[in-house]
Coordinates of C-alpha atoms in Angstrom, one line a residue:
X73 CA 319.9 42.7 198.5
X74 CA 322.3 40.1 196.9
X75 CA 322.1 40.5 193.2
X76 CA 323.8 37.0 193.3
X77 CA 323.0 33.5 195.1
X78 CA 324.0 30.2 194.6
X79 CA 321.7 27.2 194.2
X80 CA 324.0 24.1 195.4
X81 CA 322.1 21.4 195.5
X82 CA 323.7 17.8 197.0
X83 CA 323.9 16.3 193.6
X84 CA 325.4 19.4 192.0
X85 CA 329.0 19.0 194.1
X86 CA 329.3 16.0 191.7
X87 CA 330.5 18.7 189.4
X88 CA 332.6 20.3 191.3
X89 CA 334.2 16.8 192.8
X90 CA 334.7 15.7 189.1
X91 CA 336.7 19.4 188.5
X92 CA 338.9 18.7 191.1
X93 CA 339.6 14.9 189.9
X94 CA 339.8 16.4 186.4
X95 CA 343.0 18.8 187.9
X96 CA 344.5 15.8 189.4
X97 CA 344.4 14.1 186.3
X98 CA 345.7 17.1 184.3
X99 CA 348.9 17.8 186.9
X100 CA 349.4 13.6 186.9
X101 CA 350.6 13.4 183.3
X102 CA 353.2 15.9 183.3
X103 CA 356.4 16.4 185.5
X104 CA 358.2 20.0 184.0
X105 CA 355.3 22.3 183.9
X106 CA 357.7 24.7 181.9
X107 CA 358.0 22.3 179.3
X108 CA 354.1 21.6 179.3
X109 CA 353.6 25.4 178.3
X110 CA 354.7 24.3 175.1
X111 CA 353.4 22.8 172.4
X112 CA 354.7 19.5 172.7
X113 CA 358.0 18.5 174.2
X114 CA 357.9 15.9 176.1
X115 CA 356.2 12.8 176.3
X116 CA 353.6 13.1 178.7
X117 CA 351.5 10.3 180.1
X118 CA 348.7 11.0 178.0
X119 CA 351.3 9.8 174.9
X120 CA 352.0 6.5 176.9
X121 CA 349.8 3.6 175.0
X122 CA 350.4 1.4 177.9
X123 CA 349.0 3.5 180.1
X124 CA 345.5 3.9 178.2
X125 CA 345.5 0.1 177.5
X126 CA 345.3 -0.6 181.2
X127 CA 342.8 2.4 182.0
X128 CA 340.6 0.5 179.1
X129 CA 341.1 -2.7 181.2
X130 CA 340.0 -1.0 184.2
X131 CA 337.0 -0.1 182.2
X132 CA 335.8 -3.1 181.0
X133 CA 335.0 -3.8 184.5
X134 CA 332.3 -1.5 184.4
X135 CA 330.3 -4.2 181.9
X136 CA 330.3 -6.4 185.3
X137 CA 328.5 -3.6 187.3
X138 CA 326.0 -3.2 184.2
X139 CA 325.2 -7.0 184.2
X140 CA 324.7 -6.3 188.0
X141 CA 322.3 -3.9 187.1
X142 CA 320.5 -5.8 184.6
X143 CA 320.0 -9.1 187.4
X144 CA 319.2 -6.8 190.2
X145 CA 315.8 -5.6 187.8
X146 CA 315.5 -9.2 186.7
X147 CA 315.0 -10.2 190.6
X148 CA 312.7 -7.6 191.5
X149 CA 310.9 -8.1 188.0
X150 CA 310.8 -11.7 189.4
X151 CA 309.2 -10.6 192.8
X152 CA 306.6 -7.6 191.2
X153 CA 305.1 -9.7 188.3
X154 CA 303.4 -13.0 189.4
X155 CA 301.0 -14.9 187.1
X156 CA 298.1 -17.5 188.5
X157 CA 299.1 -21.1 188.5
X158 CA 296.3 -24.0 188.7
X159 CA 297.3 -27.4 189.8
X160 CA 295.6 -30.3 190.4
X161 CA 295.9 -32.3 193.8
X162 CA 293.5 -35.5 193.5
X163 CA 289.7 -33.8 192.6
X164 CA 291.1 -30.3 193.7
X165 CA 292.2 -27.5 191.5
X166 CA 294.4 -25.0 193.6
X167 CA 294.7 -21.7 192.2
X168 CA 298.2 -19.5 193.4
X169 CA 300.4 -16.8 192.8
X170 CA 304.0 -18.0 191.1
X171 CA 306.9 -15.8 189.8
X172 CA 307.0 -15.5 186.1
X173 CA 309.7 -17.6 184.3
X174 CA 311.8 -14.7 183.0
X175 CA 314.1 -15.7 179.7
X176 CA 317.6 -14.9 179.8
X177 CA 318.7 -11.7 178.7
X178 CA 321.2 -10.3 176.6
X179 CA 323.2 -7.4 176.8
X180 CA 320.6 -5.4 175.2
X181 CA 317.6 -7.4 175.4
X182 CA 316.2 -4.9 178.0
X183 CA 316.6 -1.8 175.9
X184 CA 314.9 -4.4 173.0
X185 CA 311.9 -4.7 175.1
X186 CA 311.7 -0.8 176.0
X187 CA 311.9 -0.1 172.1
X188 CA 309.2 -2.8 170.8
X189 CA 312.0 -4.7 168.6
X190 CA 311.1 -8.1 168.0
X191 CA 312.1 -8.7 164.1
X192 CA 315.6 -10.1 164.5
X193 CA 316.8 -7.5 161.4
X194 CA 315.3 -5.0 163.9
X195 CA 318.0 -5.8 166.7
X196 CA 320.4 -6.8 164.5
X197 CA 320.1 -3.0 163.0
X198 CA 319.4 -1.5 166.3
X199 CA 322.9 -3.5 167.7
X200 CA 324.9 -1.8 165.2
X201 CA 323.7 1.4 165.5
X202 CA 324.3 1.4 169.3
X203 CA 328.1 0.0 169.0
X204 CA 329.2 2.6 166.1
X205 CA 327.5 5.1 168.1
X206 CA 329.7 4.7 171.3
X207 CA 332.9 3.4 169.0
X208 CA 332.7 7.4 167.8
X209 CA 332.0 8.2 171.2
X210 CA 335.3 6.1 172.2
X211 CA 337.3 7.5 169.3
X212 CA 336.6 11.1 170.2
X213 CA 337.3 10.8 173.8
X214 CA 340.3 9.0 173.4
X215 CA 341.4 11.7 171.0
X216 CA 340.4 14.5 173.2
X217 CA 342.6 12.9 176.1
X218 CA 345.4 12.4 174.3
X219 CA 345.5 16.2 173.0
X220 CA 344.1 18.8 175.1
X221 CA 346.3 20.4 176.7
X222 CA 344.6 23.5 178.7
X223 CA 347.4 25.3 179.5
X224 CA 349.6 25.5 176.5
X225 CA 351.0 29.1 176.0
X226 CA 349.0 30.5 179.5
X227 CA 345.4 28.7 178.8
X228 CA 345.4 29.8 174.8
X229 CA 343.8 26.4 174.4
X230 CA 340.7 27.1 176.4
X231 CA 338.8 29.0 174.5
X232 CA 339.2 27.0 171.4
X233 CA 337.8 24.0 173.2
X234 CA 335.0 26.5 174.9
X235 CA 334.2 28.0 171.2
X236 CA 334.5 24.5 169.6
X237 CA 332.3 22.2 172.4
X238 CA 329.9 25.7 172.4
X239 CA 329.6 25.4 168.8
X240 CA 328.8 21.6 168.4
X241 CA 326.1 21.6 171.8
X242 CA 324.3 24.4 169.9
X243 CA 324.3 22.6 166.6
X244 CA 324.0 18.9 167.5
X245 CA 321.6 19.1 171.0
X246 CA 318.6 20.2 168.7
X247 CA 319.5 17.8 165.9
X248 CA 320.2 14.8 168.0
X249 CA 318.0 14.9 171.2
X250 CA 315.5 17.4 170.3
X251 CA 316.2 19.8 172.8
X252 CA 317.3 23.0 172.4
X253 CA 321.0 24.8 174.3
X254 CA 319.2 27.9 175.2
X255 CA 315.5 27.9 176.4
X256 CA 315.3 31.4 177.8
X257 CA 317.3 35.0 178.8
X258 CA 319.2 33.6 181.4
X259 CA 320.7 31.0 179.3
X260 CA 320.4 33.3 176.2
X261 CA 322.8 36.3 177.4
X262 CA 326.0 34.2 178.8
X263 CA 325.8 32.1 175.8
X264 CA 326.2 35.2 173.7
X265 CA 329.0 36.7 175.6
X266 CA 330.9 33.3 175.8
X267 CA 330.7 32.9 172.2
X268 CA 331.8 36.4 172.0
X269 CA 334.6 36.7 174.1
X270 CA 336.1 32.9 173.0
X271 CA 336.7 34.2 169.5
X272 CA 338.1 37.5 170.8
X273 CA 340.3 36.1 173.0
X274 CA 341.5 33.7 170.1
X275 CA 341.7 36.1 167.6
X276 CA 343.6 38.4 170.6
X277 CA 346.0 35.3 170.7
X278 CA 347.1 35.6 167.1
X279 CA 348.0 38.7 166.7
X280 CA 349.6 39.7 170.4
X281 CA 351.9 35.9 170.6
X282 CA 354.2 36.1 168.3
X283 CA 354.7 31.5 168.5
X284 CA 350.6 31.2 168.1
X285 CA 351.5 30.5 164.1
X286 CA 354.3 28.3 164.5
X287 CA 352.6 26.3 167.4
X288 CA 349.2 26.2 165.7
X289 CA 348.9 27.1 162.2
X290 CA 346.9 24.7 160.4
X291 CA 346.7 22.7 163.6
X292 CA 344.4 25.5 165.2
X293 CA 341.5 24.2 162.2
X294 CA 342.4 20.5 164.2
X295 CA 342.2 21.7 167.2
X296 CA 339.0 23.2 166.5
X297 CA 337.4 20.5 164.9
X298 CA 338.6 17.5 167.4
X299 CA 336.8 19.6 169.9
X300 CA 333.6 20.4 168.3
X301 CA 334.0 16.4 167.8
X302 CA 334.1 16.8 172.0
X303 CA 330.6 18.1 171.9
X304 CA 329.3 15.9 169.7
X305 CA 330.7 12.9 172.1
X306 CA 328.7 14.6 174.8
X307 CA 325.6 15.2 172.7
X308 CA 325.8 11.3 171.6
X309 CA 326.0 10.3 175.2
X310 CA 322.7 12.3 176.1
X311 CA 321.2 10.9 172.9
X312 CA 321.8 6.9 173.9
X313 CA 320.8 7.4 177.8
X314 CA 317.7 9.8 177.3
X315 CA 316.5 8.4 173.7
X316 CA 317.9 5.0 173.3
X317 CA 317.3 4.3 177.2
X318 CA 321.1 2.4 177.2
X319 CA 322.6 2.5 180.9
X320 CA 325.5 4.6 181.2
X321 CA 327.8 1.7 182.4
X322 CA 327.0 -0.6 179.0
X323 CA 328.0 2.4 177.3
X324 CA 331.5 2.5 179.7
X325 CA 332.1 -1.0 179.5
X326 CA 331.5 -1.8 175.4
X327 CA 334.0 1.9 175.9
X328 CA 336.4 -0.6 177.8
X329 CA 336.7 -3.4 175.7
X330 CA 336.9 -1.0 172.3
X331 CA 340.2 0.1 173.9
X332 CA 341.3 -2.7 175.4
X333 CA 341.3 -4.4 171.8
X334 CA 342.6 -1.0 170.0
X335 CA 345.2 -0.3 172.2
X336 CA 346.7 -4.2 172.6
X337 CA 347.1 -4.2 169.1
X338 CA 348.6 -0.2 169.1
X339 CA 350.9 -1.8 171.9
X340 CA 352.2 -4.9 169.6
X341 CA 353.6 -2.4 167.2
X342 CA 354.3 1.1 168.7
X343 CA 356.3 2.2 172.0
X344 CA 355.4 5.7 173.6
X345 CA 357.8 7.4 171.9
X346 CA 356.6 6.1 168.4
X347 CA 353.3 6.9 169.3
X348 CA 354.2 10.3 170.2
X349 CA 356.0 11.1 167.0
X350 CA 352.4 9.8 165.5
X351 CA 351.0 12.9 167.4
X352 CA 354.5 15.2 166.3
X353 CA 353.8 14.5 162.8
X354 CA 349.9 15.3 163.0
X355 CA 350.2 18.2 165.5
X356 CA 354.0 20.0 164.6
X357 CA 354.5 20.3 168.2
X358 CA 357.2 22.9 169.0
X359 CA 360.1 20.5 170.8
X360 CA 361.2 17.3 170.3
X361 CA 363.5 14.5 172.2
X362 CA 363.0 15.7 175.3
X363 CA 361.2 12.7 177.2
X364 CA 360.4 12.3 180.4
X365 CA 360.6 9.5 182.8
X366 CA 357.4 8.7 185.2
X367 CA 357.7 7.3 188.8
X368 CA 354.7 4.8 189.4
X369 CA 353.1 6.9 191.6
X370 CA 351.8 9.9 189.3
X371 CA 350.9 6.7 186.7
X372 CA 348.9 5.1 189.3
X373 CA 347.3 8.6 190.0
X374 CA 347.0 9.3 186.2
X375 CA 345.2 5.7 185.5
X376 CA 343.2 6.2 188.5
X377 CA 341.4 9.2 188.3
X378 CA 340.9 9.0 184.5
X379 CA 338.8 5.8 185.3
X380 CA 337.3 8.1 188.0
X381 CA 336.2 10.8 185.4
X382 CA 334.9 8.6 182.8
X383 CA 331.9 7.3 185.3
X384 CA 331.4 10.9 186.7
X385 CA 331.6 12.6 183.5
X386 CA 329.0 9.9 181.9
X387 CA 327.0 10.8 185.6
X388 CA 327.2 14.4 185.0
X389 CA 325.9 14.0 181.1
X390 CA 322.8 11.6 182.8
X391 CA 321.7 13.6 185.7
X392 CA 321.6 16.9 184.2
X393 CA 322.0 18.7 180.6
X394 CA 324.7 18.0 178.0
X395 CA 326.0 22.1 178.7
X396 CA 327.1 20.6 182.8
X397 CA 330.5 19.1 181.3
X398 CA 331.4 21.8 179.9
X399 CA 331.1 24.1 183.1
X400 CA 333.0 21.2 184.5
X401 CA 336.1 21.7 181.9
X402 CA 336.0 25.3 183.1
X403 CA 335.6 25.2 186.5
X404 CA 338.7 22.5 186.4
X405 CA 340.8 24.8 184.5
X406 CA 339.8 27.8 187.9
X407 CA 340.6 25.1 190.2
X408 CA 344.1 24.6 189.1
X409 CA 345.3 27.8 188.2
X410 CA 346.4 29.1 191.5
X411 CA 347.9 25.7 191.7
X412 CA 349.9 26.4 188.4
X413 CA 350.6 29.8 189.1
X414 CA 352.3 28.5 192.7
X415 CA 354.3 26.0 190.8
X416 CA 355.8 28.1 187.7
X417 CA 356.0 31.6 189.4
X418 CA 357.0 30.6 193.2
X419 CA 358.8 27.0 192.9
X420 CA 360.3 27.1 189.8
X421 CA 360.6 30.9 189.4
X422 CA 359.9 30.9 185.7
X423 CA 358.8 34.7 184.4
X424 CA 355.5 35.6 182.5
X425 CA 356.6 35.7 178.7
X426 CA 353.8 37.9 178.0
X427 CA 352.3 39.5 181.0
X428 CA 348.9 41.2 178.8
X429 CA 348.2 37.9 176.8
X430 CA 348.7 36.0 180.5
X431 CA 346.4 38.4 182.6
X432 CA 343.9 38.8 179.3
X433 CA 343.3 35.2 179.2
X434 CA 342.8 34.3 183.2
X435 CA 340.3 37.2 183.2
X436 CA 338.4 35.8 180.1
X437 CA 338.6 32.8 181.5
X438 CA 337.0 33.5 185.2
X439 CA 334.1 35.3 183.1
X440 CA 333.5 32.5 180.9
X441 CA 333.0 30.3 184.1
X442 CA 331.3 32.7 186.1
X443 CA 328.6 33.2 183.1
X444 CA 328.3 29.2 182.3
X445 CA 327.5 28.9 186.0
X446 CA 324.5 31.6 185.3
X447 CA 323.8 29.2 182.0
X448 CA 323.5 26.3 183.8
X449 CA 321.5 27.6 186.6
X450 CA 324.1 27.4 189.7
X451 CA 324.5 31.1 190.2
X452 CA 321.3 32.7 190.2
X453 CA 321.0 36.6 189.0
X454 CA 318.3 38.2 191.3
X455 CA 317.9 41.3 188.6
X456 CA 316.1 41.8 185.1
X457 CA 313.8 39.2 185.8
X458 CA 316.9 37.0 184.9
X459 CA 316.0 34.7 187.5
X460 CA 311.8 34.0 186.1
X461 CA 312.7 31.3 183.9
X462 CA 314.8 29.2 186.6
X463 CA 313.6 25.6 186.7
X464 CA 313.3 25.8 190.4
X465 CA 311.0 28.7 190.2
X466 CA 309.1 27.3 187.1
X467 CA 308.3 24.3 189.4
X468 CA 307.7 26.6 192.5
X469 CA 305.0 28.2 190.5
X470 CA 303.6 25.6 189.0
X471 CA 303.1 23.6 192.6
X472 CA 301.8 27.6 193.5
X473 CA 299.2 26.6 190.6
X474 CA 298.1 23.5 191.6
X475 CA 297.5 24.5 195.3
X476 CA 295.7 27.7 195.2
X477 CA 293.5 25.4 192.4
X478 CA 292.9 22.7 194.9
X479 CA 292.4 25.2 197.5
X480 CA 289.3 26.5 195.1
X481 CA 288.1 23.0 194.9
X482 CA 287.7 22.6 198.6
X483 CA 285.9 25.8 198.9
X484 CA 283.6 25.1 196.2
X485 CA 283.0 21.7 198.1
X486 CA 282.5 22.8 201.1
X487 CA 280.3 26.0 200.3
X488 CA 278.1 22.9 197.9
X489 CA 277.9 20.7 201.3
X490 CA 276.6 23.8 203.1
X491 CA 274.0 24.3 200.7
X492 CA 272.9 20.7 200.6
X493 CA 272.9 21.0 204.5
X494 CA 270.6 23.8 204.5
X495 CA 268.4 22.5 201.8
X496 CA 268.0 19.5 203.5
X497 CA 267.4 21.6 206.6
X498 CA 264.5 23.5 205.0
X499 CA 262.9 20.7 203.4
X500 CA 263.0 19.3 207.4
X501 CA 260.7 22.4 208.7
X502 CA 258.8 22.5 205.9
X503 CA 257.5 18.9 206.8

């Protein structure tokens, strides 16, 4: 008997398509993956302003595929709802079916209509609420881009963003979209150990590398906290598709034009290597004057697949539960390690520094994945009765339910008809 199965559904390859985009990404902004070890030290294309100006560009596009959206329901609002006309030909009223005249919408007269606002202060209100909503949204993705980097000192950096995004779900989901990170054992017991194991493996870091303080210090509080800001991004997006019914690509497009205006102006007045001394100053990264120069080809990869990942990851975040993205962070950093390992150890022939913090924090890190992929229901446990509380199985019983009860109904029917028949059969020879 398999005490392990997965349950890969169509839609959930999304995830793992987005994972390996996500690596793409990650390996695009970098050329030296020695010098990306470190804290710092070169001026990745993630420190390039030009090169998130035009990815906000890009975005802005998506506001085209939202109006799109909006006309496409206006058209088949058109064709569903028809109201009776009368008119009047000589002595003869005609009575017929006509389209209703629909008003012109908009950006957010839809979500208006779906909310009951009519008072102008209403919308006005609502408006502003929505736009600061995603500007934080922007903000903390931009900042979350621009920092993480998953593979400083051998993959040190993942559990602080796996303790910090764990930490903000759990706090945030309940608060903000009233629905709680952990439901029943199966989600209960990884959560636990991930929790658990992210702060050993931190507080493991501190005291086994001897650089952790000089690279981190203070910065480990701001590393913390931009990625419990991380969860709250993801907790926000949830909250405006499932709660504020706002599409996901008015949400990427508004995302667009916030950048596009923040980093034009960023652009008039700082260069990339200004705006990665911004970061030096903020971060005390290790290195410094050792740039790098970028062929057009990993910027055209780097630009591309980071327009790629904003729609998924907003897809991801719609389709199925604010804990997904996180399992996609993980199973991104699994997908590329063999990939890094190739490169440093193989090609380049660099040594392990410290081989028990390096093999300590890959096995950490394929248990975290392999328990967020229990979490979130992709790898199902066939033991404890871990697998009761499954949403395919809750379903499965519950259509068990309503069968067996219909199944009563039709026997209670038919033994009722074969009583009527035989009354009526009796009263017959009784006559």
């Amino acid at each position: 008997m398999n005490l392990f199965q997965f349950d890969i559904e169509n839609r959930t390859f999304v995830i793992f398509i987005t994972s390996i985009i996500w690596a793409i990404n990650f390996r695009a902004t970098f050329n030296n993956i020695d010098l990306h070890m470190d804290s710092g030290s070169y001026t990745s294309l993630k420190f390039d302003p030009f090169m998130i100006l035009i990815k906000n560009i890009i975005c802005c596009s998506f506001l085209i595929v939202y109006c799109c959206e909006q006309n496409a329901n206006k058209l088949k609002s058109k064709l569903d709802e028809k109201q009776i006309v009368s008119t009047k030909r000589g002595s003869t009223v005609i009575f017929e079916y006509q389209p209703k005249k629909v008003k012109k919408n908009s950006l957010l007269n839809s979500i208006f209509f779906l909310h009951k606002l009519t008072d102008s202060k209403e919308k006005i209100c609502f408006s502003l609420k929505i736009f600061f909503t995603i500007l934080l949204i922007y903000i903390t993705e931009e900042i979350y881009f621009i920092i993480a980097n998953n593979h400083i000192l051998d993959r040190i950096i993942c559990p602080i963003r796996n303790l910090g995004i764990l930490i903000s779900l759990s706090f945030f989901s309940p608060l903000l979209i009233k629905n709680s990170l952990v439901k029943y054992s199966h989600q209960l017991v990884p959560l636990i150990i991930i929790f658990i194991l992210s702060a050993v493996i931190i507080v493991f870091n501190i005291m086994k590398v001897n650089r952790f303080e000089k690279i981190f210090g203070l910065n480990f509080i701001f590393y913390l906290f931009s990625f419990i800001l991380t969860g709250l991004e993801i907790v926000l997006i949830k909250y405006l598709v499932d709660k504020q019914f706002v599409s996901i690509f008015l949400i990427l497009g508004l995302k667009g034009i916030i950048g596009t205006i923040t980093f034009s102006i960023i652009n008039c007045f700082f260069n990339k290597y200004e705006f990665f001394n911004f970061f030096d100053k903020i971060l005390n990264f290790e290195y410094d004057e050792m740039y790098e120069i970028f062929q057009i080809s990993p910027k055209i990869i780097y630009v591309s697949t980071l327009v790629i990942i904003q729609y998924f990851k907003m897809y991801i975040i719609n389709r199925f539960t604010v804990n997904h993205l996180l399992s996609t962070l993980m199973i991104t950093d699994i997908i590329y390690f063999p990939l890094y390992c190739i490169e440093r150890f193989e090609v380049q022939k660099f040594g392990i520094s410290n081989i028990i913090t390096f093999c300590f924090n890959t096995l950490l890190g394929f248990i975290n994945v392999f328990l967020m992929l229990i979490f979130n229901e992709i790898l199902e446990c066939k033991f404890w009765g871990l697998n009761t509380n499954l949403k395919k199985n809750i379903n499965k019983r519950q259509i068990d339910d309503i069968m067996i009860s219909l199944s009563e109904i039709n026997t209670i029917s038919s033994v009722m008809t074969v009583t009527e028949d035989k009354r009526g059969s009796d009263s017959e020879d009784e006559q």
